[in-house]
XYZ file of C-alpha atoms in Angstrom:
559
model
C 5.464 -7.960 -42.176
C 6.945 -9.606 -39.117
C 8.613 -12.963 -38.719
C 6.746 -14.912 -36.037
C 7.793 -17.971 -34.058
C 5.052 -20.618 -34.135
C 4.971 -22.870 -31.058
C 6.145 -26.420 -31.643
C 3.175 -28.637 -32.388
C 0.829 -25.788 -33.325
C -0.984 -26.414 -36.593
C -1.365 -22.698 -37.274
C -1.877 -19.378 -35.604
C -5.636 -19.395 -36.161
C -6.263 -22.778 -34.623
C -7.187 -23.127 -30.956
C -4.372 -23.792 -28.528
C -5.518 -25.864 -25.538
C -3.065 -25.810 -22.619
C -2.242 -28.995 -20.815
C -4.181 -29.175 -17.593
C -7.045 -26.962 -18.810
C -9.521 -29.630 -17.863
C -8.114 -29.595 -14.321
C -9.465 -26.083 -13.783
C -6.226 -24.079 -13.943
C -7.065 -20.425 -13.324
C -5.464 -17.625 -15.369
C -3.093 -15.114 -13.807
C -4.308 -11.523 -14.287
C -1.464 -9.328 -15.522
C -0.920 -5.814 -16.809
C 0.303 -5.738 -20.411
C 3.813 -4.679 -19.438
C 4.113 -7.758 -17.172
C 3.533 -10.243 -19.999
C 6.545 -12.318 -21.018
C 8.903 -11.102 -18.327
C 12.667 -11.425 -18.165
C 14.838 -14.353 -19.245
C 14.712 -17.737 -17.505
C 17.263 -20.355 -18.510
C 17.070 -20.903 -22.272
C 13.798 -18.962 -22.511
C 14.755 -15.503 -23.669
C 13.300 -12.473 -21.992
C 11.096 -10.139 -23.973
C 12.160 -6.741 -25.280
C 11.772 -4.391 -22.312
C 10.537 -7.306 -20.206
C 10.886 -7.304 -16.436
C 9.698 -9.491 -13.607
C 9.133 -13.245 -13.531
C 9.099 -15.079 -16.857
C 5.559 -16.191 -17.712
C 5.869 -17.379 -21.325
C 3.674 -20.470 -21.619
C 1.397 -19.577 -18.700
C -2.367 -19.137 -18.816
C -2.940 -15.400 -18.320
C -5.644 -12.755 -18.502
C -5.459 -9.134 -19.655
C -8.074 -6.479 -20.378
C -8.271 -3.257 -22.317
C -9.563 -1.524 -25.428
C -9.017 -2.818 -28.962
C -6.648 -0.451 -30.790
C -5.941 -2.337 -34.047
C -7.558 -5.167 -36.016
C -5.526 -7.293 -38.435
C -6.277 -10.340 -40.572
C -5.685 -12.858 -37.772
C -5.139 -10.750 -34.681
C -6.262 -7.773 -32.644
C -4.245 -5.420 -30.403
C -5.476 -4.721 -26.855
C -4.215 -1.788 -24.776
C -4.803 -1.472 -20.998
C -3.581 2.172 -21.018
C 0.064 1.200 -20.418
C 0.804 1.998 -24.081
C 2.951 -1.073 -24.814
C 4.298 -1.057 -28.405
C 6.153 -3.718 -30.392
C 7.326 -1.716 -33.414
C 4.965 -3.410 -35.883
C 2.245 -1.842 -38.020
C -1.262 -2.645 -39.191
C -1.426 -0.901 -42.547
C 0.353 2.389 -41.912
C -0.711 2.647 -38.254
C 1.689 1.591 -35.475
C 0.299 -1.169 -33.281
C -0.368 -0.136 -29.679
C -0.947 -2.695 -26.950
C -0.490 -6.472 -26.940
C -1.076 -8.686 -29.974
C -3.846 -11.241 -29.438
C -3.823 -14.033 -32.033
C -7.453 -14.832 -32.780
C -10.288 -14.631 -35.295
C -10.946 -10.859 -35.306
C -14.376 -11.082 -36.949
C -17.056 -9.175 -35.051
C -14.728 -6.927 -33.074
C -14.333 -3.159 -33.475
C -11.655 -0.667 -32.504
C -12.443 0.977 -29.172
C -14.320 -2.030 -27.916
C -13.369 -3.106 -24.383
C -12.477 -6.795 -24.039
C -11.129 -9.239 -21.474
C -8.733 -11.785 -22.981
C -7.717 -15.150 -21.519
C -4.992 -17.158 -23.270
C -1.400 -18.330 -23.330
C 1.399 -15.833 -22.740
C 3.541 -16.217 -25.870
C 6.038 -14.246 -27.947
C 7.092 -13.477 -31.529
C 10.111 -11.934 -33.192
C 9.695 -8.802 -35.294
C 11.586 -7.818 -38.448
C 13.844 -5.756 -36.176
C 14.875 -8.959 -34.397
C 13.155 -8.025 -31.125
C 11.173 -10.531 -29.086
C 7.748 -9.118 -28.138
C 4.590 -10.111 -26.274
C 1.529 -11.798 -27.682
C -1.339 -13.934 -26.404
C -2.672 -17.081 -28.060
C -6.364 -17.643 -27.365
C -7.740 -21.174 -27.263
C -11.223 -20.521 -28.654
C -13.699 -17.672 -29.159
C -14.931 -17.834 -25.554
C -11.508 -16.623 -24.374
C -12.396 -13.077 -25.493
C -15.261 -11.454 -23.601
C -16.629 -8.229 -25.074
C -18.419 -5.523 -23.166
C -21.139 -5.470 -25.738
C -22.142 -8.460 -23.621
C -23.352 -8.608 -19.955
C -21.349 -6.749 -17.257
C -17.919 -8.114 -16.531
C -17.662 -9.775 -13.130
C -14.543 -8.407 -11.452
C -12.942 -10.323 -8.598
C -11.119 -7.325 -7.127
C -11.807 -3.613 -6.772
C -8.344 -2.963 -8.190
C -9.538 -4.558 -11.460
C -12.157 -1.800 -11.707
C -9.421 0.806 -11.637
C -7.747 -0.898 -14.607
C -10.916 -1.306 -16.675
C -11.924 1.055 -19.479
C -13.963 4.201 -18.971
C -17.640 3.369 -19.455
C -17.229 -0.364 -18.872
C -20.168 -2.165 -17.273
C -18.970 -4.177 -14.268
C -20.221 -6.379 -11.457
C -18.377 -6.475 -8.120
C -19.595 -8.742 -5.326
C -18.937 -9.320 -1.628
C -17.257 -6.008 -0.761
C -17.654 -4.252 2.590
C -19.108 -0.772 3.052
C -16.773 1.592 4.925
C -18.461 5.023 5.005
C -21.796 6.334 3.733
C -22.432 9.844 2.358
C -25.359 11.669 0.767
C -25.786 10.034 -2.637
C -22.735 7.755 -2.540
C -20.815 5.330 -0.373
C -17.467 3.532 -0.383
C -16.716 -0.185 -0.547
C -13.431 -1.877 0.288
C -11.778 -5.272 0.004
C -11.837 -7.296 3.222
C -8.017 -7.291 3.160
C -8.053 -3.464 2.845
C -6.057 -3.581 -0.392
C -8.356 -1.342 -2.461
C -11.520 0.745 -2.209
C -13.795 2.679 -4.539
C -16.724 5.115 -4.534
C -20.190 3.841 -5.480
C -22.678 6.492 -6.629
C -26.107 5.314 -5.487
C -29.043 6.352 -3.294
C -29.407 2.769 -2.074
C -29.598 2.616 1.732
C -26.550 0.784 3.094
C -24.661 0.839 6.394
C -20.965 0.565 7.310
C -20.063 -3.107 7.595
C -22.631 -4.312 5.044
C -21.502 -6.746 2.359
C -22.607 -5.454 -1.042
C -22.938 -6.539 -4.669
C -22.708 -3.632 -7.115
C -23.472 -3.455 -10.846
C -22.742 -0.233 -12.688
C -20.682 1.853 -15.079
C -17.080 2.867 -14.423
C -16.187 6.527 -14.719
C -13.619 9.025 -13.465
C -14.919 12.215 -11.827
C -12.733 14.981 -10.383
C -9.731 12.679 -10.624
C -11.345 9.804 -8.737
C -12.485 6.441 -10.124
C -16.065 5.499 -9.248
C -18.920 3.151 -10.122
C -22.229 4.736 -11.110
C -24.477 1.968 -9.875
C -27.592 0.677 -11.602
C -28.073 -2.066 -9.030
C -26.949 -2.449 -5.401
C -27.816 -5.306 -3.072
C -26.541 -5.502 0.499
C -26.789 -7.575 3.626
C -25.642 -6.876 7.186
C -22.380 -8.520 8.272
C -20.301 -8.590 11.424
C -17.317 -6.310 11.840
C -16.153 -3.016 10.401
C -13.143 -2.221 8.235
C -10.335 -0.701 10.323
C -8.676 2.428 8.897
C -5.077 2.505 7.692
C -3.010 4.938 9.794
C -0.763 6.962 7.481
C 0.999 10.285 7.110
C -0.500 13.032 4.978
C 2.248 12.524 2.389
C 1.236 8.875 1.890
C -2.372 9.801 1.092
C -3.423 9.157 -2.513
C -0.273 7.450 -3.741
C 0.677 6.725 -7.335
C -1.754 5.908 -10.134
C -3.254 2.524 -10.978
C -4.819 2.041 -14.409
C -7.289 4.891 -14.961
C -7.090 6.022 -11.320
C -4.656 8.960 -11.507
C -1.958 9.323 -8.915
C -1.848 12.344 -6.645
C 0.497 15.029 -7.958
C 3.830 14.758 -6.159
C 2.906 11.611 -4.233
C 4.611 8.219 -4.064
C 3.825 4.697 -2.921
C 0.877 2.396 -3.501
C -2.419 3.932 -4.551
C -4.904 4.242 -1.687
C -7.621 6.456 -3.166
C -10.932 5.015 -1.945
C -9.521 3.420 1.219
C -10.604 4.158 4.783
C -7.660 5.917 6.460
C -6.707 7.793 9.593
C -4.262 10.662 9.855
C -3.731 13.603 12.158
C -2.187 17.017 12.384
C -2.574 20.662 13.328
C -5.322 22.749 11.752
C -3.694 25.364 9.507
C -6.759 26.904 7.794
C -10.528 26.719 8.080
C -13.208 27.667 5.564
C -16.886 26.797 5.080
C -17.057 23.105 4.204
C -13.409 22.193 4.767
C -10.234 22.691 6.762
C -6.538 21.868 6.271
C -4.310 19.869 8.617
C -0.521 19.631 8.618
C 1.439 16.780 10.236
C 4.863 18.222 9.476
C 5.079 17.397 5.758
C 4.077 21.004 4.888
C 2.282 19.849 1.746
C 0.861 22.413 -0.695
C -1.783 21.582 -3.289
C -1.692 24.933 -5.099
C -5.004 26.204 -3.713
C -5.564 29.213 -1.467
C -7.874 30.146 1.402
C -8.467 33.857 2.096
C -5.497 34.755 -0.085
C -3.044 32.398 1.672
C -1.535 29.186 0.300
C -3.186 26.154 1.872
C -0.663 24.083 3.829
C -1.387 20.444 4.579
C -4.228 18.231 3.372
C -7.837 19.245 2.771
C -10.452 17.629 5.041
C -13.992 17.979 3.689
C -16.189 18.450 6.756
C -18.225 20.863 8.839
C -15.347 23.073 9.967
C -17.346 25.060 12.515
C -15.947 24.663 15.999
C -12.353 24.235 14.831
C -9.699 26.939 14.938
C -6.178 27.231 13.607
C -3.751 25.493 15.940
C -6.158 22.751 17.024
C -4.647 19.281 16.905
C -7.088 16.746 15.422
C -7.214 13.080 14.424
C -9.264 12.417 11.282
C -10.807 9.136 10.093
C -12.235 9.195 6.579
C -11.844 8.236 2.946
C -8.631 8.903 1.055
C -10.012 10.880 -1.871
C -8.772 13.481 -4.352
C -9.864 16.509 -6.354
C -8.699 18.425 -9.406
C -7.269 21.865 -8.632
C -7.747 24.910 -10.915
C -4.268 24.240 -12.332
C -5.262 20.685 -13.298
C -3.243 18.943 -10.573
C -4.685 15.990 -8.653
C -4.647 16.884 -4.943
C -5.217 14.862 -1.770
C -8.312 15.209 0.360
C -10.099 13.279 3.104
C -13.869 12.859 3.192
C -15.485 12.468 6.608
C -19.083 11.292 6.978
C -19.919 12.501 10.493
C -18.715 14.806 13.241
C -17.459 11.763 15.157
C -14.859 11.110 12.449
C -12.808 14.040 13.801
C -11.412 13.923 17.341
C -9.963 17.190 18.634
C -7.264 17.352 21.293
C -7.218 20.929 22.573
C -5.875 20.262 26.057
C -2.773 18.978 27.748
C -3.317 15.534 29.230
C -5.739 14.654 26.442
C -6.808 11.012 26.162
C -5.872 9.524 22.804
C -7.640 6.542 21.284
C -4.669 5.649 19.046
C -0.879 5.933 19.215
C -0.854 7.319 15.647
C -2.554 10.635 16.507
C -0.604 10.769 19.765
C 2.622 10.945 17.753
C 1.328 14.161 16.205
C 0.936 15.902 19.563
C 3.436 18.707 20.135
C 6.615 17.685 21.996
C 6.217 18.705 25.631
C 2.507 17.853 25.705
C 1.206 15.575 28.418
C -0.928 12.810 26.903
C -2.612 9.548 27.857
C -3.251 6.353 25.900
C -5.178 3.302 27.136
C -5.533 -0.328 26.118
C -2.146 -0.683 24.398
C -0.184 -3.943 24.676
C 3.314 -4.285 26.093
C 5.835 -5.723 23.627
C 9.050 -5.096 25.604
C 9.293 -4.775 29.400
C 11.573 -2.502 31.475
C 13.431 -5.557 32.784
C 14.248 -6.539 29.192
C 15.185 -3.066 27.934
C 16.806 -1.600 31.059
C 14.479 1.080 32.382
C 12.107 1.673 29.477
C 9.436 -0.289 27.627
C 7.530 -0.471 24.351
C 3.786 -0.637 23.752
C 1.775 -0.993 20.561
C -1.798 -1.190 19.371
C -3.454 -4.522 18.533
C -2.979 -5.444 14.890
C 0.581 -4.054 14.627
C -0.741 -0.629 13.610
C 1.726 1.577 15.518
C 3.960 1.462 18.598
C 5.939 3.807 20.849
C 8.686 3.817 23.478
C 7.758 4.620 27.107
C 10.229 5.851 29.748
C 9.075 3.973 32.837
C 10.271 1.232 35.165
C 8.367 -1.434 37.064
C 7.304 -5.052 36.948
C 5.149 -5.935 33.945
C 4.425 -8.933 31.744
C 4.611 -9.136 27.969
C 1.154 -8.720 26.462
C -0.254 -6.721 29.396
C -2.864 -4.155 28.349
C -1.786 -0.905 29.983
C -2.704 2.736 30.340
C 0.131 5.246 29.932
C 0.366 8.919 30.853
C 3.530 10.728 29.813
C 5.205 13.695 28.144
C 5.754 13.568 24.378
C 9.528 13.863 23.894
C 12.174 13.228 21.236
C 15.398 11.409 22.188
C 18.840 12.294 20.804
C 18.516 9.193 18.634
C 15.533 10.835 16.930
C 13.035 8.397 18.420
C 9.760 9.653 19.850
C 9.028 8.573 23.432
C 6.684 9.204 26.336
C 8.917 10.556 29.115
C 8.261 10.634 32.876
C 5.529 8.083 32.270
C 3.096 6.537 34.724
C 1.952 3.069 33.654
C -0.917 1.005 35.049
C -2.001 -2.508 34.091
C -5.575 -2.713 32.811
C -5.639 -6.458 32.059
C -3.276 -9.381 31.452
C -2.601 -10.723 27.961
C -0.643 -13.335 26.058
C 2.819 -12.912 24.515
C 2.786 -10.496 21.556
C 3.456 -11.676 18.005
C 5.963 -9.791 15.844
C 5.240 -8.215 12.478
C 7.526 -9.716 9.805
C 9.037 -6.970 7.667
C 11.714 -6.431 5.009
C 14.700 -4.340 6.018
C 13.984 -1.837 3.230
C 10.741 -0.989 5.066
C 12.223 -0.713 8.588
C 11.840 2.737 10.104
C 9.711 4.128 7.314
C 8.691 7.649 6.355
C 8.041 10.508 8.815
C 4.909 10.471 10.964
C 4.268 13.828 12.584
C 6.825 14.366 15.354
C 8.492 11.020 14.594
C 11.152 11.647 11.950
C 11.556 8.993 9.243
C 14.745 7.158 8.357
C 16.986 8.011 5.406
C 15.133 7.205 2.156
C 12.249 5.748 4.193
C 9.148 5.127 2.085
C 6.977 2.655 4.022
C 4.529 3.651 6.777
C 6.462 4.662 9.868
C 7.029 1.639 12.127
C 9.485 2.967 14.724
C 8.306 1.493 18.017
C 6.738 -1.645 16.515
C 7.562 -5.230 17.517
C 8.998 -6.790 14.346
C 10.886 -9.761 12.916
C 13.558 -9.759 10.190
C 15.877 -12.368 8.729
C 19.065 -12.409 6.678
C 22.798 -13.044 6.674
C 25.266 -11.502 9.082
C 27.583 -9.062 7.276
C 29.442 -7.666 10.311
C 29.906 -8.403 14.017
C 31.141 -5.690 16.366
C 34.518 -6.528 17.958
C 33.046 -6.096 21.426
C 29.913 -8.045 20.349
C 27.602 -5.183 21.277
C 25.872 -5.304 17.903
C 25.915 -6.975 14.497
C 24.617 -6.130 11.025
C 22.029 -8.299 9.274
C 21.191 -8.104 5.539
C 18.256 -9.544 3.581
C 19.275 -8.207 0.163
C 17.530 -4.854 0.557
C 19.309 -1.704 -0.584
C 20.146 -0.580 2.968
C 23.382 -0.127 4.905
C 24.360 0.856 8.423
C 26.291 3.956 9.501
C 29.633 2.215 8.830
C 28.532 1.219 5.291
C 28.039 -2.476 6.057
C 25.198 -3.931 3.980
C 22.081 -4.357 6.112
C 20.578 -3.035 9.346
C 22.366 -2.700 12.686
C 21.004 -4.968 15.441
C 21.794 -3.757 18.969
C 22.086 -6.784 21.259
C 24.774 -6.066 23.864
C 25.137 -9.089 26.142
C 22.553 -11.024 24.123
C 24.475 -12.222 21.040
C 24.753 -16.059 20.834
C 28.255 -17.484 20.696
C 27.619 -19.188 17.331
C 26.608 -15.964 15.560
C 29.316 -15.016 13.066
C 29.767 -13.365 9.694
C 28.051 -15.310 6.925
C 25.620 -17.094 9.252
C 21.872 -16.836 8.642
C 19.770 -15.460 11.488
C 16.153 -14.647 12.334
C 15.884 -11.725 14.735
C 12.864 -10.487 16.686
C 12.937 -7.085 18.348
C 11.812 -3.472 18.354
C 12.055 -1.232 15.302
C 14.043 1.775 16.500
C 16.467 4.291 14.974
C 19.945 5.737 15.359
C 21.149 9.254 14.566
C 24.615 9.335 12.971
C 24.349 13.058 12.163
C 21.777 14.883 10.077
C 19.629 11.840 9.339
C 18.235 8.692 10.940
C 18.976 5.044 10.127
C 16.921 1.999 11.152
C 18.037 0.102 14.252
C 16.686 -3.135 15.683
C 16.686 -3.525 19.473
C 16.867 -7.104 20.793
C 15.046 -7.783 24.077
C 16.646 -11.090 25.136
C 18.977 -13.819 23.780
C 16.001 -15.920 22.615
C 15.169 -13.158 20.130
C 18.119 -14.288 17.984
C 17.970 -17.630 16.152
C 21.115 -18.659 14.251
C 21.099 -21.219 11.414
């Protein structure tokens, strides 16, 4: 038995609870089981083990398999294995308690539940999660028609074998017998197994069964409809280490990886070919990853690229665009791999002076190589920086420093030829550069970023900052905000902090902002400031720390 707290005004646990405002069309918030309840807020206690924003009293939605059935409740588990210490008979309850009429349900059945996030106190005195449903229509069983999922990420949380419908998603790449779809905001992607003829850029509606094959979540389609649409999904540029990411629902994470899951997304990475074999090759961008497999008796180093490997040799530098996928190794580990759909998805750079189509692959060229990049936009001019400049790709994908002087305008589209070099600060640059203007452009817009993400993880020859985890952004035009925690006595620099767990080389909380001769007179400790500038780095010894370079006094706004 457990002692339960009945909401004030409720006639009983089995009677419908209708939230105020239901008639106004309030939409439920989809949550994982562990997010229900949350931490304390004022006089509302937090739940046992609760974290995140308090949501007791909110209209919510969860999904999962039924694990227990009681006299006036069921338990639903979304694979997070939440427990509350209570029992049904002699069996411990697993999942979240859903107060409802349990008639007609069976253990193992997959359901979607909409109701009020609530709580109850157990005999042990602990406050635990539960959901109060309003009527029988709040529980949708998958003995019924396919569940319409709003997001691809929902499919990765749903039960194995669930029948689902996903609409309005864009095709990224097409293969023999399957294709990939992705959210328009590039937040999630998934494989669709179907012989239906589709093309990259098509908008599709897919009905099918969810399953996990070789470590990857996929939809085995029974119905696919598509229509042509303008535009293609752009790939995410990332390091080999970032490929795969951690798990989400029934999509396993890659062994030894970290960060957000990206299995199923269109990505771009680059590196040096380390091994070739029929049907695949391996590339290494400096992370020296090992997945436990071997080629010709040697440990594979880097990430597997599934492709026609003929024509490539060890030592080639290549840029690869494809799907972030995975496979199960003989040892049972989940390993990274990239699937390419055509020969054009791999661009080889065998020669010095090679023309690069993206700054990302350029950063993987060997230091000392002469390279060229075209169509990049100027975000900081030599007159602002004092003899060097910064350029970046449209869309804030990646940027780089360029050692060149001359008269240019912000936003100019330029072509750059230079030598890949690494400064003492640890920052990658194009030295001895020749720059030509291809067309004029408007002032660039900065990318707003948290200080914890400044600098980021390594990207080929560009070293990452200490404890960097985000995609590398050294060279990008960015904006940060926070409170001033230190001002240099000579007013060459100051330290700005937004609450992130970062500190500068002198242990002041925040990130150092270099602005010699550009610091406003009213900037002082404790003041709030918004700063626009270039994400750079500083080398205090054996590691790098993020550094923000200010271009002009107008880049600093004090409040």
